PDB file of C-alpha atoms and ligand atoms in Angstrom:
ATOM      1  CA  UNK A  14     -27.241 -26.712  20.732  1.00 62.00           C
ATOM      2  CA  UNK A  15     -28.789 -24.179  23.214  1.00 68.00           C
ATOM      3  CA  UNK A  16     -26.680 -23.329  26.096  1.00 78.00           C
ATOM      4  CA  UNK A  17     -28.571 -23.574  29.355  1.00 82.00           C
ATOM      5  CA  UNK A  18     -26.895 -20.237  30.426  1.00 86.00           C
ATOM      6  CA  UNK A  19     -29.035 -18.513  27.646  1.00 86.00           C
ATOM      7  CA  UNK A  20     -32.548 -17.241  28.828  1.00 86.00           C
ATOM      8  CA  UNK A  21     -34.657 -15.139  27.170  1.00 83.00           C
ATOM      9  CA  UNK A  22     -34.996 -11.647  27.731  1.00 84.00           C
ATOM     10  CA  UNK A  23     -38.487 -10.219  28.383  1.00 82.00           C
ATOM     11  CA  UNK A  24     -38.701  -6.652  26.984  1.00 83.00           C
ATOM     12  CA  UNK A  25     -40.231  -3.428  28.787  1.00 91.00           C
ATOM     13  CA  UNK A  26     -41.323  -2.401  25.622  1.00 94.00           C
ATOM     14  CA  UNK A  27     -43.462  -4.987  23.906  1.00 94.00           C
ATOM     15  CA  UNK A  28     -44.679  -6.042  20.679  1.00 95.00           C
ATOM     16  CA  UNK A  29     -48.037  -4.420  21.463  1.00 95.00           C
ATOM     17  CA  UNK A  30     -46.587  -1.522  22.302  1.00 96.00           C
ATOM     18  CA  UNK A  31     -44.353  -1.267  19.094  1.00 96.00           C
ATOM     19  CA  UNK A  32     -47.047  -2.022  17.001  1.00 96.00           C
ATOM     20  CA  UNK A  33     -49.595   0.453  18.593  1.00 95.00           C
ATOM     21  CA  UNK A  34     -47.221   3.330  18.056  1.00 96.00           C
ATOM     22  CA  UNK A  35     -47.433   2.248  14.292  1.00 96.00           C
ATOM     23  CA  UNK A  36     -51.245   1.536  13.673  1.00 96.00           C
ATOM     24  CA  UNK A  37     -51.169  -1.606  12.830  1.00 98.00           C
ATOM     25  CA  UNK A  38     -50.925  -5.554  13.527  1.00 98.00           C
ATOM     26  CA  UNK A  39     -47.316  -7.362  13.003  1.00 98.00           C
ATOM     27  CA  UNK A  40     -47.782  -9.810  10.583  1.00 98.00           C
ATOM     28  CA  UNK A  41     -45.897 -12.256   7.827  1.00 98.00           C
ATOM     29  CA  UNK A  42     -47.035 -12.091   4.578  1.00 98.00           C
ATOM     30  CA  UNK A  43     -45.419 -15.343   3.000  1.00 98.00           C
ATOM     31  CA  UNK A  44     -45.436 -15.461  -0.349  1.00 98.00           C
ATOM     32  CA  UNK A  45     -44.638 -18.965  -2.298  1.00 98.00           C
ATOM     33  CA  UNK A  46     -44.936 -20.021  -5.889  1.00 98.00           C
ATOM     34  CA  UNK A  47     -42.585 -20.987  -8.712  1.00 98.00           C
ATOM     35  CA  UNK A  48     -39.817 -18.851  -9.862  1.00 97.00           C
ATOM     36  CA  UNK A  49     -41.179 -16.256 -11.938  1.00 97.00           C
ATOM     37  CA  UNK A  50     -44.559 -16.845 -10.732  1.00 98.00           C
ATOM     38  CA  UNK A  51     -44.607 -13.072  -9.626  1.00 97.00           C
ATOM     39  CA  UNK A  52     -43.930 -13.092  -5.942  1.00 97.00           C
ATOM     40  CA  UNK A  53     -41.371 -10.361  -6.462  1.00 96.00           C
ATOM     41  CA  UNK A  54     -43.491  -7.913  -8.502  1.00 97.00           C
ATOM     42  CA  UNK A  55     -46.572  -8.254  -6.164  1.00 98.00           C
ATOM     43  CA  UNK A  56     -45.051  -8.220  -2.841  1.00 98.00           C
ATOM     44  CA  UNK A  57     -42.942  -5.163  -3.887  1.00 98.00           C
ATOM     45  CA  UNK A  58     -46.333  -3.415  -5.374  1.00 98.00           C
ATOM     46  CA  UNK A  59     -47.906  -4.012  -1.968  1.00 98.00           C
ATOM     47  CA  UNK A  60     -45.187  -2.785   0.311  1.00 98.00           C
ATOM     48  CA  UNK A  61     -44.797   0.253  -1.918  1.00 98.00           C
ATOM     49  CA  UNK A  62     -49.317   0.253  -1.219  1.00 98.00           C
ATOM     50  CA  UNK A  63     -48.892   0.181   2.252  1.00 98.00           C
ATOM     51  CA  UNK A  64     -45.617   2.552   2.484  1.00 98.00           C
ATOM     52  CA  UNK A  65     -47.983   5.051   0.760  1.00 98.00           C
ATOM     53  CA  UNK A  66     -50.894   4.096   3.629  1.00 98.00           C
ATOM     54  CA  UNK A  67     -48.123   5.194   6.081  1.00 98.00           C
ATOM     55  CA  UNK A  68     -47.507   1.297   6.973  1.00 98.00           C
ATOM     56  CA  UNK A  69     -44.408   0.055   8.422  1.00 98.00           C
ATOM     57  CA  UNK A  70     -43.031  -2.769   6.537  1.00 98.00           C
ATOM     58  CA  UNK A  71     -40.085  -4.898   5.733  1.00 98.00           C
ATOM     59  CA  UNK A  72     -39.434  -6.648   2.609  1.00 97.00           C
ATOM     60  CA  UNK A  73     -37.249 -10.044   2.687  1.00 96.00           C
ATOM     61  CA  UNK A  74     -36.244 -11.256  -0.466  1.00 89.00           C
ATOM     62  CA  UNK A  75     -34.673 -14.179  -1.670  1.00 75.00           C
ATOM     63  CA  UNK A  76     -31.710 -13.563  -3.875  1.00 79.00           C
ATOM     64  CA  UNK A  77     -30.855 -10.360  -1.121  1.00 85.00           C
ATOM     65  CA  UNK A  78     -30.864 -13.061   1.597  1.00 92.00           C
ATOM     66  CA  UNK A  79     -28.548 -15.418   0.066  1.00 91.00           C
ATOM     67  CA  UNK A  80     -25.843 -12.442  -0.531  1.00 93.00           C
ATOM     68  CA  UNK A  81     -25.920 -11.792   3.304  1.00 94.00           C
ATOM     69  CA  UNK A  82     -27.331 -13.760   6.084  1.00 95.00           C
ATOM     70  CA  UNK A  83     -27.573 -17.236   3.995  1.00 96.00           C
ATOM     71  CA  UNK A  84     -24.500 -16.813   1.921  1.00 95.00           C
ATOM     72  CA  UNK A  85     -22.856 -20.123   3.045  1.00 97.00           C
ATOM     73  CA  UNK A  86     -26.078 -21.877   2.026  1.00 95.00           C
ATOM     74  CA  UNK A  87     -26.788 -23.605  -1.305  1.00 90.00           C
ATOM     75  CA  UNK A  88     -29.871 -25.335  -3.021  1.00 84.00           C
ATOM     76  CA  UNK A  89     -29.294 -28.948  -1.379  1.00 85.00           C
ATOM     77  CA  UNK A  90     -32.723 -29.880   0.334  1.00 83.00           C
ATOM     78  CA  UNK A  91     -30.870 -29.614   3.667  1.00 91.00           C
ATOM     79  CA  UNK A  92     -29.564 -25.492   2.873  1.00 92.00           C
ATOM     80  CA  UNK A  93     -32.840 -24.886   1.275  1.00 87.00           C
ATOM     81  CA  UNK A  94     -34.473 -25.818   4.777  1.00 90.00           C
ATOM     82  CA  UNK A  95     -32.082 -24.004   6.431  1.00 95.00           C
ATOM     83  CA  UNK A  96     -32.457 -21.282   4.435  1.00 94.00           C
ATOM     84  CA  UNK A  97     -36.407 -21.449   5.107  1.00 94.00           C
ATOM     85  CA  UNK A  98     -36.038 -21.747   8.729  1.00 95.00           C
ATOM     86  CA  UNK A  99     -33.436 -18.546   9.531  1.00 97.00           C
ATOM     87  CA  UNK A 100     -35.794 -16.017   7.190  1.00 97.00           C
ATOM     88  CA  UNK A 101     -38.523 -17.407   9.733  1.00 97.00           C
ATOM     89  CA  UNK A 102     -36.579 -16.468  12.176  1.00 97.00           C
ATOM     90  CA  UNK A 103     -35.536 -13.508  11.403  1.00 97.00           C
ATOM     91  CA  UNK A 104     -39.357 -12.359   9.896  1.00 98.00           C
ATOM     92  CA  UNK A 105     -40.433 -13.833  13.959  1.00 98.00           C
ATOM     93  CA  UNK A 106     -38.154 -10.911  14.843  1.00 97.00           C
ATOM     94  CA  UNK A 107     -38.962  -8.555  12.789  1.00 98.00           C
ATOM     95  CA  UNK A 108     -43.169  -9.304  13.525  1.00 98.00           C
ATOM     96  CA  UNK A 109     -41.731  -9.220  17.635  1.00 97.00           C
ATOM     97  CA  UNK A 110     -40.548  -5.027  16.110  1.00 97.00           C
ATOM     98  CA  UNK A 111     -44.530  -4.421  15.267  1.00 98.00           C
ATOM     99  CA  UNK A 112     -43.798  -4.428  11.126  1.00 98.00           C
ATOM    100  CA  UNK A 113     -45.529  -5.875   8.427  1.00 98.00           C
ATOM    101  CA  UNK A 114     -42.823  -8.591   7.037  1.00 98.00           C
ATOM    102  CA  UNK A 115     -43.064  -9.846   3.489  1.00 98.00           C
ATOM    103  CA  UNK A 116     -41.303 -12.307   2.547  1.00 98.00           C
ATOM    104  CA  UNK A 117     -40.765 -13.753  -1.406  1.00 97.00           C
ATOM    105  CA  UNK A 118     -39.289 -17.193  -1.414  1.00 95.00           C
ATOM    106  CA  UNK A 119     -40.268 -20.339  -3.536  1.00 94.00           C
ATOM    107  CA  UNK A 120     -40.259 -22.135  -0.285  1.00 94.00           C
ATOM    108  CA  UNK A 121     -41.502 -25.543  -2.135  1.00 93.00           C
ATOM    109  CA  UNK A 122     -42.016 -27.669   1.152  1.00 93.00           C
ATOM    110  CA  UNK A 123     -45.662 -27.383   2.820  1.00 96.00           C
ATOM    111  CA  UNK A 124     -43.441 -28.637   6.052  1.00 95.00           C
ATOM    112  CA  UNK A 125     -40.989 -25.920   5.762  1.00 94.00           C
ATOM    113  CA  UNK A 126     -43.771 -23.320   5.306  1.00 97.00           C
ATOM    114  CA  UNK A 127     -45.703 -24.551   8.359  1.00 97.00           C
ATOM    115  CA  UNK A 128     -42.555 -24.598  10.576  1.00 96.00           C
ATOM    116  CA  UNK A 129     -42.624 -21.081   9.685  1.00 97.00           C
ATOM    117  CA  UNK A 130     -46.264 -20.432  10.751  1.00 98.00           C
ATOM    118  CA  UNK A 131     -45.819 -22.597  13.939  1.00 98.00           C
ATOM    119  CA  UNK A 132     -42.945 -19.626  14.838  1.00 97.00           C
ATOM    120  CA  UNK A 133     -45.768 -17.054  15.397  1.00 98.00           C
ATOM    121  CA  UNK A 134     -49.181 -16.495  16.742  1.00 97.00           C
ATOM    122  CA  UNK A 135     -52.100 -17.504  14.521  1.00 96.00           C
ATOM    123  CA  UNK A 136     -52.886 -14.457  12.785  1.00 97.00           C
ATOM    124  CA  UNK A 137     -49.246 -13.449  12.590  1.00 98.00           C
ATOM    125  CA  UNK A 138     -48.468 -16.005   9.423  1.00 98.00           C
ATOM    126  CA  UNK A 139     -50.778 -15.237   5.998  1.00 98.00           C
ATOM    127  CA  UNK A 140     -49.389 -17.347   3.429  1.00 98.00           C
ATOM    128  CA  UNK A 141     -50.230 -16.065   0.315  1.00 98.00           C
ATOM    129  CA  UNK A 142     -49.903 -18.560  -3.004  1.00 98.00           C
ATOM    130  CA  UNK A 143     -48.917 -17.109  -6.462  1.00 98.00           C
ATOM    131  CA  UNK A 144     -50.600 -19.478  -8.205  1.00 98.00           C
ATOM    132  CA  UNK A 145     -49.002 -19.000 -12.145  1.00 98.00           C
ATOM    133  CA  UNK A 146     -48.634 -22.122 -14.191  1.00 98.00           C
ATOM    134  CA  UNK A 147     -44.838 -23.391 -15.142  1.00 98.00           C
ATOM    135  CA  UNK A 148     -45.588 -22.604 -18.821  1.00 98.00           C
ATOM    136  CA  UNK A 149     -46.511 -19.360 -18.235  1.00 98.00           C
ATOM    137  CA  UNK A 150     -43.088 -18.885 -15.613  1.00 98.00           C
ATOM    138  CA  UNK A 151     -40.695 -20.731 -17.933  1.00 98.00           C
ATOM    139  CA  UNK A 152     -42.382 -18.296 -21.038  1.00 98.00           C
ATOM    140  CA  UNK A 153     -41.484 -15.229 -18.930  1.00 97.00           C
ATOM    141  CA  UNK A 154     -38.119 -16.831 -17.761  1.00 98.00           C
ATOM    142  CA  UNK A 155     -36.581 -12.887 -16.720  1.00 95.00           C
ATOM    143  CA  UNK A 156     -33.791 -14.432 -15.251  1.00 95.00           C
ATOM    144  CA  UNK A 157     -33.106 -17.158 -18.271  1.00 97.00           C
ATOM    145  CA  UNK A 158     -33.021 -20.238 -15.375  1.00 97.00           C
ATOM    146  CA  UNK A 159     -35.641 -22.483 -17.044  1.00 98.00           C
ATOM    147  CA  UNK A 160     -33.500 -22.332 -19.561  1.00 98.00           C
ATOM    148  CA  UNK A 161     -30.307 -23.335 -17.725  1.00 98.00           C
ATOM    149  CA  UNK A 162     -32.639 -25.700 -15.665  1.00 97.00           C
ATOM    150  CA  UNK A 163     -33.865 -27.695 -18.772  1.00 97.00           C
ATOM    151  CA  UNK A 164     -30.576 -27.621 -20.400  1.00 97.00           C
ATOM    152  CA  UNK A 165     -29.340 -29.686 -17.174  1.00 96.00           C
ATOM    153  CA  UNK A 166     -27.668 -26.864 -16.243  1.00 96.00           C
ATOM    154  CA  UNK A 167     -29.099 -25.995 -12.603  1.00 93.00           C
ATOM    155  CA  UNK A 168     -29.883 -29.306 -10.508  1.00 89.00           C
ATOM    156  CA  UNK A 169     -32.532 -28.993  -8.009  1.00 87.00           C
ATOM    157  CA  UNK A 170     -34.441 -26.642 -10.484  1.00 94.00           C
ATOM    158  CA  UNK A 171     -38.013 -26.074  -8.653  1.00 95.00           C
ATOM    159  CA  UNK A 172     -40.749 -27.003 -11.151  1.00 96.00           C
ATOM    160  CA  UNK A 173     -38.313 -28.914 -13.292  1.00 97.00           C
ATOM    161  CA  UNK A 174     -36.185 -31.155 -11.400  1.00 94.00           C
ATOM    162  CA  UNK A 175     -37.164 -30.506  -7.776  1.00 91.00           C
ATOM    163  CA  UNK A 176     -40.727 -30.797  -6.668  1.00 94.00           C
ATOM    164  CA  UNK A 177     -42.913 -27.516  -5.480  1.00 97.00           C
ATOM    165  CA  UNK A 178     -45.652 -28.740  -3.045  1.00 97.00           C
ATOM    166  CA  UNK A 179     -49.065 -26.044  -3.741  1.00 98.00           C
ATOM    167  CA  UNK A 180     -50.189 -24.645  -0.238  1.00 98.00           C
ATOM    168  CA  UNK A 181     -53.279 -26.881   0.746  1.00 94.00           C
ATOM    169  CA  UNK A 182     -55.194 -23.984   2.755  1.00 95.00           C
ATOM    170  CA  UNK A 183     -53.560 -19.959   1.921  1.00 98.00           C
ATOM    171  CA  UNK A 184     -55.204 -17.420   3.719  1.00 98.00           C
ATOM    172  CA  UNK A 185     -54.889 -15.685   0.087  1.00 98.00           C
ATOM    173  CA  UNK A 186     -54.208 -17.805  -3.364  1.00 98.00           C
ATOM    174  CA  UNK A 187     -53.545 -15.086  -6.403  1.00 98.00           C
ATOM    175  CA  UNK A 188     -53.861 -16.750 -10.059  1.00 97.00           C
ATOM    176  CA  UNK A 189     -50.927 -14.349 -11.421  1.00 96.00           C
ATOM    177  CA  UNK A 190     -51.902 -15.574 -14.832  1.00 96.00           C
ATOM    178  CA  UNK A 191     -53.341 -12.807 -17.004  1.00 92.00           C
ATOM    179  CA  UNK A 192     -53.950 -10.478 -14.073  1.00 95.00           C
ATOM    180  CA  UNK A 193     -52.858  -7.071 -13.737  1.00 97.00           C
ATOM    181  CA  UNK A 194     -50.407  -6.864 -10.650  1.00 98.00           C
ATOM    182  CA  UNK A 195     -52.418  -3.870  -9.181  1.00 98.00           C
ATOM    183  CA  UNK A 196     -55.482  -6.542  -9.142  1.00 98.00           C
ATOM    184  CA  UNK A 197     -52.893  -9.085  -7.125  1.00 98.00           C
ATOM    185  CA  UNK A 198     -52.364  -6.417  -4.335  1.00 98.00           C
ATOM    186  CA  UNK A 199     -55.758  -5.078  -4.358  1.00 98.00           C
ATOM    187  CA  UNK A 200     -56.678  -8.517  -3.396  1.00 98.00           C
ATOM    188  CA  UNK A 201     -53.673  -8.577  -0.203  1.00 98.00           C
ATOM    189  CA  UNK A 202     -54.620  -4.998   0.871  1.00 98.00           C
ATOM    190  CA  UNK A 203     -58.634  -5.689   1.179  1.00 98.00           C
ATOM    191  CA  UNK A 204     -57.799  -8.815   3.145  1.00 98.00           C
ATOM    192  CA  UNK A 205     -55.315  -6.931   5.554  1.00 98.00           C
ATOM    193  CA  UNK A 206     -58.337  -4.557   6.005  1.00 98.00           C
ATOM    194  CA  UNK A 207     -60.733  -6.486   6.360  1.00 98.00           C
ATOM    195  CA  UNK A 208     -58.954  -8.374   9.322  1.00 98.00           C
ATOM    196  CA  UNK A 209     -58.247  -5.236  10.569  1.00 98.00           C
ATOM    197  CA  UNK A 210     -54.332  -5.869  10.276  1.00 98.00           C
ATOM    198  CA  UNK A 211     -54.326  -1.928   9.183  1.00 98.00           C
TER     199      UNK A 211
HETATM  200  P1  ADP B  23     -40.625 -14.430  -8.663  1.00 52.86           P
HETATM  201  O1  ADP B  23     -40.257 -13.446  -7.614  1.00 52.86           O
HETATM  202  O2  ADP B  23     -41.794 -15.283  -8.268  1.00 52.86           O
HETATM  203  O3  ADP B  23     -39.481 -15.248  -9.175  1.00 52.86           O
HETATM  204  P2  ADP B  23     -40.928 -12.110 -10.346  1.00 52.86           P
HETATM  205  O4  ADP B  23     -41.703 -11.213  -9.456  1.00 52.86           O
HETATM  206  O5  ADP B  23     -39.481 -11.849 -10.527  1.00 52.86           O
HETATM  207  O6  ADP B  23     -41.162 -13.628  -9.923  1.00 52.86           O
HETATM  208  O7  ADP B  23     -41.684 -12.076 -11.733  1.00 52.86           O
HETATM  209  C1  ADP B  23     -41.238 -12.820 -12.844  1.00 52.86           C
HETATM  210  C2  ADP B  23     -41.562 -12.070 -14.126  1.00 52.86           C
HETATM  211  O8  ADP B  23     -42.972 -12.065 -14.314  1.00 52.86           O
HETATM  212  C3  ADP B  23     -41.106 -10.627 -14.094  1.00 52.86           C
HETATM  213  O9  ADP B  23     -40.538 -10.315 -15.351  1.00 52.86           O
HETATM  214  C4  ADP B  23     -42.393  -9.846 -13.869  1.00 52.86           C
HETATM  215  O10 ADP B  23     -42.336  -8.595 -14.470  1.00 52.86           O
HETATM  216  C5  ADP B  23     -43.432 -10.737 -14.531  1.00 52.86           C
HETATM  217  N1  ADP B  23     -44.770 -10.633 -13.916  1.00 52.86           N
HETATM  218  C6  ADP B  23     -45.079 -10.753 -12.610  1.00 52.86           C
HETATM  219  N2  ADP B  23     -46.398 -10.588 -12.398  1.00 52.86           N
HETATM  220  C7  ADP B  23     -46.943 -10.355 -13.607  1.00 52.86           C
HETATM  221  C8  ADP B  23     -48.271 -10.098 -14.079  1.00 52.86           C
HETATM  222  N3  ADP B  23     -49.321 -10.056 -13.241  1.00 52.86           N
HETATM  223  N4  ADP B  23     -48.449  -9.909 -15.392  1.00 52.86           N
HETATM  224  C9  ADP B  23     -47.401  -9.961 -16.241  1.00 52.86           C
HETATM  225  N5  ADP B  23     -46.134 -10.189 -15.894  1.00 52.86           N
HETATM  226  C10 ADP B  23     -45.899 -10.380 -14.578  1.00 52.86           C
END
């Protein structure tokens, strides 16, 4: 519960200003797909992309997440939606700093995905769908939990035993299925430049 002796604190510096000194429009880029449908790989390739460009970004990831910040959360519908909402929070912040966020979470729930959206301006939320079918994740498997997961092993198993809801509208929607990963960030960087986010 909110105190009511908390208000917030406008800045003299502001976002605009942060983000002018950097070239650049703060925005999310939210990836979501299965487990081992490549979020990891791509969103890495295109921070290292736009670290090269002389970008200012910030990746959140979810395993790093969960060893910090979410550590008292689990994988019960209630801490994954917990989970969801403080990286939106945090990513709000971190867009408020004038960076480039990406974020790589399976985030299943359309709901919890919006909430995250309805946290920032319009063109401050790209979610971006890595669209890879489960037999193609569960071949790759780097982690062996499909494995676990269909052995009964993991309960709430996204894909498996827990349901994964497909974005109805991404700004971007990547079919990471025979595609080179340089293709899959080609793809992000053209649409960042082309709405003149860098
Ligand atoms: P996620 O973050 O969605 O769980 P990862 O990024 O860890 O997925 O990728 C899962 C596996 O798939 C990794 O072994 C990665 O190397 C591989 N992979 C990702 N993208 C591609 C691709 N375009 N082609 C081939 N393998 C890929």
């Amino acid at each position: 519960m909110t105190s009511k002796n908390i208000v917030w604190h406008d800045h003299k510096v502001t976002k605009q200003d942060r983000s002018s000194i950097k070239k650049q429009k703060p925005v999310i880029l939210w990836f979501t797909g299965l487990s081992g449908s490549g979020k990891s790989t791509i969103a890495n390739a295109v921070e290292t992309k736009l670290y090269k460009m002389g970008k200012h970004t910030y990746l959140l990831d979810g395993d790093n997440i969960r060893h910090g910040l979410n550590k008292d959360l689990g994988f019960s519908e209630e801490d994954r939606i917990e989970n969801i909402r403080r990286i939106g929070e945090v990513a709000k912040l971190f867009v408020d700093s004038g960076l480039i966020v990406l974020t790589a979470f399976i985030s299943p729930f359309q709901k919890d995905r919006d909430q995250v959206r309805n946290l920032v301006n319009d063109e401050e939320f790209i979610e971006v769908y890595v669209d890879t079918p489960l037999e193609v994740c569960e071949q790759r498997d780097p982690k062996g939990l499909y494995k676990k997961a269909r052995a009964g092993e993991i309960p709430d198993f996204t894909g498996i035993s827990s349901p994964y809801e497909p974005p109805k509208n991404p700004e971007i929607h990547i079919k990471n299925d025979e595609v080179a990963v340089e293709e899959c960030v080609e793809k992000v960087i053209e649409y960042l430049k082309e709405h003149k986010y860098i």
